[in-house]
Short mmCIF file of C-alpha atoms and ligand atoms in Angstrom, two decimals:
data_model
loop_
_atom_site.label_atom_id
_atom_site.label_comp_id
_atom_site.label_asym_id
_atom_site.label_seq_id
_atom_site.Cartn_x
_atom_site.Cartn_y
_atom_site.Cartn_z
CA MET A 984 0.00 0.00 0.00
CA GLU A 985 1.32 3.45 -0.93
CA LYS A 986 2.14 5.69 1.99
CA GLU A 987 0.39 8.95 1.36
CA ASN A 988 1.07 12.28 2.95
CA ILE A 989 -1.21 11.60 5.88
CA LYS A 990 -1.59 12.70 9.46
CA THR A 991 -0.46 10.38 12.21
CA ILE A 992 -3.17 8.87 14.41
CA PRO A 993 -1.45 8.10 17.72
CA VAL A 994 -2.62 5.22 19.84
CA CYS A 995 -3.65 7.72 22.51
CA THR A 996 -3.42 11.44 23.13
CA ILE A 997 -4.51 13.53 26.08
CA THR A 998 -7.65 15.67 26.27
CA LEU A 999 -7.13 18.84 28.33
CA ARG A 1000 -10.05 21.09 27.50
CA GLY A 1001 -11.26 22.30 30.88
CA ASN A 1002 -9.77 24.22 33.79
CA GLU A 1003 -6.43 22.37 33.79
CA ARG A 1004 -4.33 25.38 32.82
CA LYS A 1005 -6.19 27.73 35.16
CA TYR A 1006 -5.76 25.44 38.19
CA VAL A 1007 -2.09 24.68 37.43
CA GLU A 1008 -1.41 28.40 37.05
CA ASN A 1009 -3.03 28.90 40.44
CA CYS A 1010 -0.53 26.41 41.94
CA LEU A 1011 2.39 28.26 40.35
CA TYR A 1012 1.03 31.66 41.28
CA THR A 1013 0.36 30.78 44.93
CA GLY A 1014 3.50 28.69 45.31
CA TRP A 1015 1.65 25.53 46.41
CA ILE A 1016 3.42 23.14 44.09
CA SER A 1017 4.27 20.17 46.32
CA SER A 1018 1.78 17.85 48.02
CA LYS A 1019 0.35 20.54 50.25
CA GLY A 1020 -2.34 22.72 48.72
CA LYS A 1021 -6.06 22.73 48.18
CA TYR A 1022 -6.26 20.70 44.99
CA VAL A 1023 -5.15 17.41 46.54
CA GLU A 1024 -8.16 17.16 48.85
CA LEU A 1025 -10.54 18.64 46.29
CA PHE A 1026 -9.48 16.05 43.72
CA GLU A 1027 -9.75 13.23 46.27
CA LYS A 1028 -13.24 14.31 47.25
CA LYS A 1029 -14.42 14.54 43.62
CA PHE A 1030 -12.93 11.18 42.78
CA ALA A 1031 -14.49 9.51 45.84
CA ASP A 1032 -17.88 10.90 44.74
CA PHE A 1033 -17.30 9.69 41.17
CA CYS A 1034 -16.70 6.15 42.48
CA ASN A 1035 -19.43 6.34 45.13
CA VAL A 1036 -17.02 5.54 47.95
CA LYS A 1037 -16.32 7.23 51.26
CA PHE A 1038 -12.56 7.72 50.96
CA ALA A 1039 -10.05 8.41 48.21
CA VAL A 1040 -6.29 8.63 48.84
CA SER A 1041 -4.22 10.12 46.05
CA CYS A 1042 -0.65 9.06 45.33
CA VAL A 1043 2.10 9.24 42.73
CA ASN A 1044 0.88 6.53 40.36
CA GLY A 1045 -1.28 3.45 40.02
CA THR A 1046 1.54 1.11 41.00
CA ALA A 1047 1.97 2.98 44.27
CA ALA A 1048 -1.81 2.81 44.83
CA LEU A 1049 -1.63 -0.99 44.55
CA HIS A 1050 1.38 -1.14 46.86
CA LEU A 1051 -0.35 1.08 49.41
CA ALA A 1052 -3.50 -1.06 49.18
CA LEU A 1053 -1.58 -4.27 49.85
CA GLU A 1054 0.38 -2.82 52.76
CA SER A 1055 -2.63 -1.07 54.25
CA LEU A 1056 -4.42 -4.42 54.35
CA GLY A 1057 -1.40 -5.99 56.04
CA ILE A 1058 -0.25 -8.18 53.14
CA THR A 1059 3.37 -9.13 53.77
CA GLN A 1060 6.19 -11.67 53.46
CA GLY A 1061 4.96 -15.23 52.97
CA ASP A 1062 1.45 -14.24 51.91
CA GLU A 1063 0.06 -15.21 48.53
CA VAL A 1064 -1.96 -12.93 46.30
CA ILE A 1065 -3.94 -14.17 43.31
CA ILE A 1066 -3.60 -12.10 40.14
CA PRO A 1067 -4.20 -12.66 36.43
CA ASP A 1068 -1.26 -13.74 34.25
CA PHE A 1069 -2.56 -11.34 31.62
CA THR A 1070 -2.10 -7.85 33.05
CA PHE A 1071 0.32 -4.96 32.99
CA VAL A 1072 3.42 -5.86 35.01
CA ALA A 1073 2.62 -3.29 37.73
CA THR A 1074 -0.06 -5.56 39.23
CA ALA A 1075 2.52 -8.27 39.90
CA ASN A 1076 5.28 -5.86 40.86
CA ALA A 1077 3.17 -4.27 43.60
CA VAL A 1078 2.66 -7.73 45.14
CA ARG A 1079 6.42 -8.26 45.11
CA TYR A 1080 7.06 -4.81 46.64
CA SER A 1081 4.97 -5.93 49.61
CA ARG A 1082 7.13 -9.11 49.71
CA ALA A 1083 4.19 -11.39 48.98
CA LYS A 1084 4.00 -13.97 46.18
CA PRO A 1085 1.86 -13.39 43.11
CA ILE A 1086 -0.08 -16.52 42.15
CA LEU A 1087 -0.95 -16.44 38.48
CA VAL A 1088 -4.31 -17.46 37.02
CA ASP A 1089 -5.17 -17.72 33.33
CA SER A 1090 -7.72 -15.47 31.62
CA GLU A 1091 -11.19 -15.89 30.14
CA LEU A 1092 -11.24 -16.00 26.35
CA ASP A 1093 -14.23 -13.69 26.05
CA THR A 1094 -13.66 -10.87 28.61
CA TRP A 1095 -9.82 -11.30 28.74
CA ASN A 1096 -10.15 -10.91 32.52
CA ILE A 1097 -8.94 -13.35 35.18
CA ASP A 1098 -10.70 -16.71 34.79
CA VAL A 1099 -12.88 -16.67 37.89
CA ASP A 1100 -13.52 -20.42 37.60
CA ARG A 1101 -9.80 -21.14 37.99
CA ILE A 1102 -9.21 -19.09 41.14
CA GLU A 1103 -10.37 -21.54 43.82
CA GLU A 1104 -7.90 -24.24 42.79
CA LYS A 1105 -5.05 -21.80 43.55
CA ILE A 1106 -6.09 -20.96 47.10
CA THR A 1107 -3.84 -22.21 49.91
CA PRO A 1108 -3.68 -21.36 53.63
CA LYS A 1109 -1.23 -18.60 52.64
CA THR A 1110 -3.62 -16.85 50.26
CA LYS A 1111 -4.58 -13.44 51.59
CA ALA A 1112 -6.00 -11.51 48.66
CA ILE A 1113 -7.26 -11.53 45.09
CA ILE A 1114 -6.52 -8.70 42.67
CA PRO A 1115 -9.07 -8.74 39.85
CA VAL A 1116 -7.90 -6.46 37.03
CA HIS A 1117 -10.63 -4.86 34.91
CA ILE A 1118 -8.70 -5.33 31.67
CA TYR A 1119 -9.09 -2.66 29.00
CA GLY A 1120 -12.10 -1.29 30.88
CA HIS A 1121 -14.32 -4.41 31.07
CA PRO A 1122 -15.18 -5.25 34.68
CA VAL A 1123 -14.47 -8.64 36.19
CA ASN A 1124 -17.46 -10.71 37.38
CA MET A 1125 -17.27 -9.31 40.90
CA ASP A 1126 -20.08 -11.39 42.45
CA GLN A 1127 -18.06 -14.51 41.75
CA ILE A 1128 -14.87 -12.90 43.07
CA LYS A 1129 -16.61 -11.76 46.25
CA LYS A 1130 -18.20 -15.17 46.80
CA ILE A 1131 -14.76 -16.82 46.72
CA ALA A 1132 -13.25 -14.07 48.87
CA LYS A 1133 -15.96 -14.53 51.49
CA LYS A 1134 -15.62 -18.32 51.52
CA TYR A 1135 -11.85 -18.14 52.17
CA SER A 1136 -11.72 -14.81 54.08
CA LEU A 1137 -9.65 -13.04 51.44
CA TYR A 1138 -9.30 -9.36 50.68
CA VAL A 1139 -10.30 -8.08 47.25
CA ILE A 1140 -8.17 -5.31 45.75
CA GLU A 1141 -9.60 -4.14 42.42
CA ASP A 1142 -6.98 -3.05 39.93
CA ALA A 1143 -9.15 -0.48 38.16
CA ALA A 1144 -6.17 1.31 36.57
CA GLN A 1145 -7.82 0.93 33.16
CA ALA A 1146 -11.45 1.18 34.20
CA HIS A 1147 -12.45 4.70 35.27
CA GLY A 1148 -16.23 4.88 35.12
CA ALA A 1149 -16.74 1.19 34.32
CA GLU A 1150 -19.61 -0.51 36.16
CA TYR A 1151 -20.51 -3.95 37.42
CA LYS A 1152 -24.29 -4.36 37.90
CA GLY A 1153 -24.62 -0.58 38.18
CA LYS A 1154 -21.79 -0.15 40.71
CA LYS A 1155 -18.58 1.66 39.85
CA ALA A 1156 -15.37 -0.31 39.28
CA GLY A 1157 -13.15 0.31 42.28
CA SER A 1158 -16.07 0.42 44.72
CA LEU A 1159 -16.80 -3.30 44.77
CA GLY A 1160 -13.86 -4.79 46.66
CA ASP A 1161 -12.15 -3.83 49.93
CA VAL A 1162 -9.98 -1.35 48.03
CA GLY A 1163 -9.88 -0.07 44.45
CA CYS A 1164 -6.79 1.29 42.71
CA PHE A 1165 -6.60 3.68 39.76
CA SER A 1166 -3.87 5.08 37.51
CA PHE A 1167 -3.90 8.58 36.01
CA PHE A 1168 -1.06 8.02 33.53
CA ALA A 1169 -1.41 10.14 30.38
CA ASN A 1170 -3.18 7.46 28.35
CA LYS A 1171 -5.82 6.81 31.02
CA ILE A 1172 -9.44 7.98 30.58
CA ILE A 1173 -8.87 10.51 33.39
CA THR A 1174 -5.29 11.73 33.63
CA THR A 1175 -3.00 13.81 35.81
CA GLY A 1176 0.09 13.03 33.70
CA GLU A 1177 1.35 10.64 36.36
CA GLY A 1178 -0.80 9.82 39.35
CA GLY A 1179 -2.81 7.23 41.22
CA MET A 1180 -5.71 6.85 43.65
CA LEU A 1181 -6.77 4.31 46.23
CA VAL A 1182 -10.49 4.24 47.03
CA THR A 1183 -12.25 2.46 49.87
CA ASP A 1184 -15.18 2.60 52.28
CA ASN A 1185 -12.93 1.43 55.10
CA GLU A 1186 -11.74 4.41 57.15
CA LYS A 1187 -8.97 2.44 58.86
CA VAL A 1188 -7.51 1.36 55.53
CA ALA A 1189 -7.77 4.90 54.14
CA ASN A 1190 -5.97 6.33 57.17
CA ARG A 1191 -3.28 3.65 56.98
CA ALA A 1192 -2.74 4.40 53.29
CA LYS A 1193 -2.55 8.15 54.00
CA SER A 1194 0.08 7.53 56.63
CA LEU A 1195 2.12 5.08 54.53
CA ARG A 1196 2.17 7.44 51.53
CA ASN A 1197 3.79 10.04 53.78
CA HIS A 1198 6.67 8.04 55.35
CA ALA A 1199 4.27 6.53 57.90
CA SER A 1200 3.98 9.83 59.71
CA ASP A 1201 1.66 9.79 62.68
CA THR A 1202 -0.77 12.61 61.93
CA LYS A 1203 -1.76 12.91 65.61
CA LEU A 1204 1.86 13.54 66.56
CA PHE A 1205 2.56 15.76 63.58
CA ASN A 1206 2.65 19.01 65.51
CA VAL A 1207 4.56 17.48 68.43
CA ASN A 1208 7.16 15.45 66.58
CA ARG A 1209 6.73 15.53 62.82
CA TYR A 1210 9.87 13.43 62.38
CA PHE A 1211 8.52 10.38 64.17
CA HIS A 1212 7.67 7.60 61.72
CA GLU A 1213 5.80 4.69 63.23
CA ALA A 1214 6.65 2.20 60.44
CA LEU A 1215 8.51 1.87 57.17
CA GLY A 1216 6.63 4.23 54.89
CA TYR A 1217 7.09 5.80 51.48
CA ASN A 1218 6.99 9.13 49.76
CA TYR A 1219 4.04 8.43 47.48
CA ARG A 1220 2.37 11.85 47.84
CA MET A 1221 0.65 13.38 44.81
CA SER A 1222 1.66 16.97 44.09
CA ASN A 1223 -0.82 19.83 44.14
CA ILE A 1224 -0.02 20.47 40.45
CA HIS A 1225 -1.00 16.93 39.45
CA ALA A 1226 -4.13 17.14 41.61
CA ALA A 1227 -5.01 20.46 39.93
CA VAL A 1228 -5.02 18.71 36.55
CA GLY A 1229 -7.04 15.86 38.07
CA LEU A 1230 -9.67 18.15 39.54
CA ALA A 1231 -10.13 19.88 36.18
CA GLN A 1232 -10.48 16.47 34.49
CA MET A 1233 -13.16 15.44 37.01
CA GLU A 1234 -15.30 18.40 35.92
CA TYR A 1235 -15.94 16.63 32.59
CA ALA A 1236 -14.99 13.06 33.52
CA GLN A 1237 -18.26 11.57 32.28
CA ASP A 1238 -17.66 13.08 28.81
CA LEU A 1239 -14.23 11.47 28.73
CA VAL A 1240 -15.71 8.08 29.64
CA ASP A 1241 -18.60 8.43 27.17
CA ALA A 1242 -16.19 9.36 24.36
CA ARG A 1243 -14.36 6.02 24.73
CA ILE A 1244 -17.67 4.15 24.64
CA GLU A 1245 -18.66 6.08 21.50
CA ASN A 1246 -15.32 5.21 19.88
CA ALA A 1247 -16.03 1.55 20.58
CA LYS A 1248 -19.51 1.71 19.00
CA LYS A 1249 -18.06 3.25 15.84
CA TYR A 1250 -15.20 0.78 15.62
CA HIS A 1251 -17.61 -2.08 16.20
CA SER A 1252 -19.94 -1.10 13.36
CA LEU A 1253 -17.03 -0.67 10.94
CA LEU A 1254 -15.06 -3.80 11.88
CA LYS A 1255 -17.72 -6.36 12.77
CA ASP A 1256 -17.94 -8.07 9.38
CA ILE A 1257 -14.19 -8.45 8.80
CA PRO A 1258 -13.35 -12.15 9.03
CA GLY A 1259 -10.64 -13.19 11.47
CA LEU A 1260 -11.05 -10.37 13.99
CA THR A 1261 -12.39 -10.78 17.51
CA LEU A 1262 -13.85 -7.53 18.80
CA PRO A 1263 -14.22 -6.61 22.48
CA LEU A 1264 -17.53 -7.55 24.05
CA CYS A 1265 -19.65 -6.25 26.87
CA LYS A 1266 -21.34 -8.71 29.23
CA SER A 1267 -24.99 -8.04 30.10
CA TRP A 1268 -24.02 -7.13 33.68
CA ALA A 1269 -21.17 -4.84 32.64
CA LYS A 1270 -20.54 -1.30 31.54
CA ASN A 1271 -17.36 -1.63 29.49
CA VAL A 1272 -15.63 1.75 29.13
CA TYR A 1273 -13.24 0.50 26.39
CA TRP A 1274 -10.21 2.29 27.83
CA MET A 1275 -8.29 1.05 24.79
CA TYR A 1276 -10.23 -0.41 21.88
CA SER A 1277 -8.57 -3.78 21.55
CA ILE A 1278 -8.96 -6.64 19.09
CA LEU A 1279 -7.67 -10.15 18.48
CA VAL A 1280 -6.25 -11.09 15.09
CA LYS A 1281 -6.96 -14.75 14.39
CA PRO A 1282 -5.20 -16.83 11.70
CA GLU A 1283 -8.26 -16.46 9.40
CA PHE A 1284 -7.46 -12.76 9.10
CA GLY A 1285 -4.56 -13.68 6.82
CA ILE A 1286 -1.73 -11.78 8.49
CA THR A 1287 -0.50 -11.91 12.07
CA LYS A 1288 -1.01 -9.29 14.74
CA ASN A 1289 2.63 -8.20 14.37
CA GLU A 1290 2.24 -7.86 10.61
CA LEU A 1291 -0.96 -5.89 11.07
CA MET A 1292 0.72 -3.58 13.60
CA ALA A 1293 3.63 -3.00 11.20
CA ALA A 1294 1.28 -2.31 8.27
CA LEU A 1295 -0.76 0.16 10.33
CA TYR A 1296 2.42 1.85 11.53
CA ASN A 1297 3.42 2.21 7.91
CA GLN A 1298 0.16 4.09 7.36
CA GLU A 1299 0.88 6.38 10.33
CA ILE A 1300 -1.60 4.57 12.60
CA GLY A 1301 -0.34 3.88 16.10
CA THR A 1302 -1.14 0.62 17.89
CA ARG A 1303 0.03 -1.24 21.00
CA SER A 1304 0.58 -4.91 21.55
CA PHE A 1305 -1.33 -6.74 24.28
CA PHE A 1306 0.56 -7.31 27.53
CA TYR A 1307 3.31 -9.88 27.67
CA PRO A 1308 2.15 -12.45 30.24
CA ILE A 1309 3.64 -12.06 33.73
CA SER A 1310 4.77 -15.71 33.66
CA ARG A 1311 7.08 -14.88 30.73
CA GLN A 1312 8.62 -11.75 32.26
CA PRO A 1313 12.23 -12.45 33.31
CA ALA A 1314 11.66 -10.87 36.73
CA TYR A 1315 9.10 -13.63 37.36
CA SER A 1316 10.10 -16.60 35.19
CA LYS A 1317 13.67 -16.51 36.54
CA ASP A 1318 12.96 -15.62 40.15
CA LYS A 1319 13.56 -18.50 42.58
CA TYR A 1320 11.22 -17.02 45.19
CA ILE A 1321 8.21 -17.38 42.95
CA LEU A 1322 9.33 -20.24 40.73
CA GLY A 1323 6.94 -23.16 41.00
CA ASN A 1324 4.01 -20.87 41.70
CA PHE A 1325 2.75 -21.26 38.21
CA ASN A 1326 2.70 -23.85 35.49
CA THR A 1327 3.06 -22.20 32.10
CA GLN A 1328 1.02 -25.04 30.54
CA GLU A 1329 -1.98 -23.77 32.50
CA LEU A 1330 -1.61 -20.25 31.14
CA LYS A 1331 -2.73 -20.85 27.58
CA ILE A 1332 -5.25 -18.04 27.16
CA SER A 1333 -2.95 -15.29 28.43
CA ASN A 1334 -0.37 -16.44 25.88
CA LEU A 1335 -2.96 -16.55 23.11
CA LEU A 1336 -4.10 -13.04 24.02
CA TYR A 1337 -0.53 -11.82 23.78
CA GLU A 1338 -0.01 -13.59 20.43
CA GLN A 1339 -3.19 -12.19 18.86
CA GLY A 1340 -4.06 -8.97 20.67
CA LEU A 1341 -3.50 -5.35 19.78
CA THR A 1342 -4.94 -2.02 20.71
CA LEU A 1343 -6.16 0.51 18.15
CA PRO A 1344 -6.09 4.32 18.48
CA SER A 1345 -8.38 5.13 21.41
CA SER A 1346 -8.08 8.78 22.44
CA SER A 1347 -11.23 10.39 23.82
CA SER A 1348 -10.77 13.07 21.12
CA LEU A 1349 -10.72 10.58 18.21
CA THR A 1350 -12.84 11.74 15.26
CA ILE A 1351 -15.15 9.61 13.11
CA GLU A 1352 -12.83 10.31 10.14
CA GLU A 1353 -9.89 8.88 12.07
CA ILE A 1354 -11.84 5.81 13.15
CA LYS A 1355 -12.96 5.28 9.54
CA ARG A 1356 -9.37 5.54 8.32
CA VAL A 1357 -8.20 2.95 10.85
CA ALA A 1358 -11.07 0.59 10.00
CA GLU A 1359 -10.67 1.00 6.23
CA THR A 1360 -6.92 0.38 6.45
CA ILE A 1361 -7.54 -2.81 8.43
CA ARG A 1362 -10.19 -3.92 5.91
CA SER A 1363 -7.86 -3.30 2.96
CA LEU A 1364 -5.13 -5.35 4.65
CA SER A 1365 -7.52 -8.23 5.21
CA LEU A 1366 -8.65 -8.10 1.56
CA GLN A 1367 -5.07 -8.07 0.26
CA LYS A 1368 -4.58 -11.52 1.76
CA SER A 1369 -7.81 -13.09 0.53
C1 LIG B 1379 -3.67 -2.91 35.04
C2 LIG B 1379 -2.72 -1.84 35.51
N1 LIG B 1379 -2.33 -1.84 36.79
C3 LIG B 1379 -1.49 -0.90 37.26
C4 LIG B 1379 -0.99 0.08 36.45
C5 LIG B 1379 0.03 1.03 37.00
O1 LIG B 1379 -0.31 2.35 36.89
P1 LIG B 1379 0.85 3.46 36.79
O2 LIG B 1379 1.46 3.35 35.44
O3 LIG B 1379 0.13 4.74 37.02
O4 LIG B 1379 1.84 3.16 37.86
C6 LIG B 1379 -1.36 0.13 35.11
C7 LIG B 1379 -0.86 1.16 34.21
O5 LIG B 1379 -1.14 1.19 33.05
C8 LIG B 1379 -2.23 -0.87 34.62
O6 LIG B 1379 -2.61 -0.90 33.34
#
């Protein structure tokens, strides 16, 4: 295919069309640029309301939110935490940061989420928590997760890094487990550039997370001895500047979520009859927010996922591969501490997802012309091979 003089469609760009600049300028003007300043609490409050939870604790990124969640619930050395094999590496890394062992479970072929029917067989007396990850914005079947968690007295930490605004049976992702964790990295539906949030209805957990994110400072002693630290804590505080961007984003958060869902509808209508593609679905009980519009390229398509990605790149269309399974990451496959915790033969679907999956341009600001160009390019590539 000839490469014309065409505009690049990136896999994701940011949308900053509200009060972001005004609020950031206010930080610079007033001098409140570190983690003290009004925007941190304002953003937390807005985000808690958005998720319908009592408490929201901001932090530096989604990975830190997961780490804070695990430590605030007391997960530690020797504990086991069940996670999907198919997820971004941060989910597993956070478990390791808290010195626990990630126990990997394969994925469902339809939702691409953790296979809830395979969780129970992995539970041992050491299991302390499950981290369901709402992959690409489709919620996990949380009733099933909660049933298992209740039966074995496990904590549920939702990794909702990719699922702002998603719903399970009408309830917001992040509000269904003991703790929910979000990322505000630049490609996320709501962004602060870098940033994260832990949400919970449990005041004790929220207070513990607030303390741990600030070097485990004891807030009651703060005015007496601010340099007393009652445990090993971290500097995971979000800056007022990042929170200023976040607050502005929250003022039109629903539009940002709706735009991704609209993108998905358009992609779906343009791609649905192309043989060899599997398109993302939405279960009857779910509100999928399609963080990234993602597809599987099956052999019937005629070219592989990698070939399709290269051909789209050649036409100035950005894509991303699906995640490389955790079980194949050197930090996990070669680590003696966790070796033997998973059998790669059992992790067939996560490997298939990696082999076949890619993400198409998904910005909230995507135009119908751009979506049409992506879809038509994919169609022409499929026809070339038939
Ligand atoms: C599923 C999942 N968990 C955790 C994270 C970590 O978030 P952050 O990059 O903000 O640390 C991400 C980031 O993309 C993610 O996709």
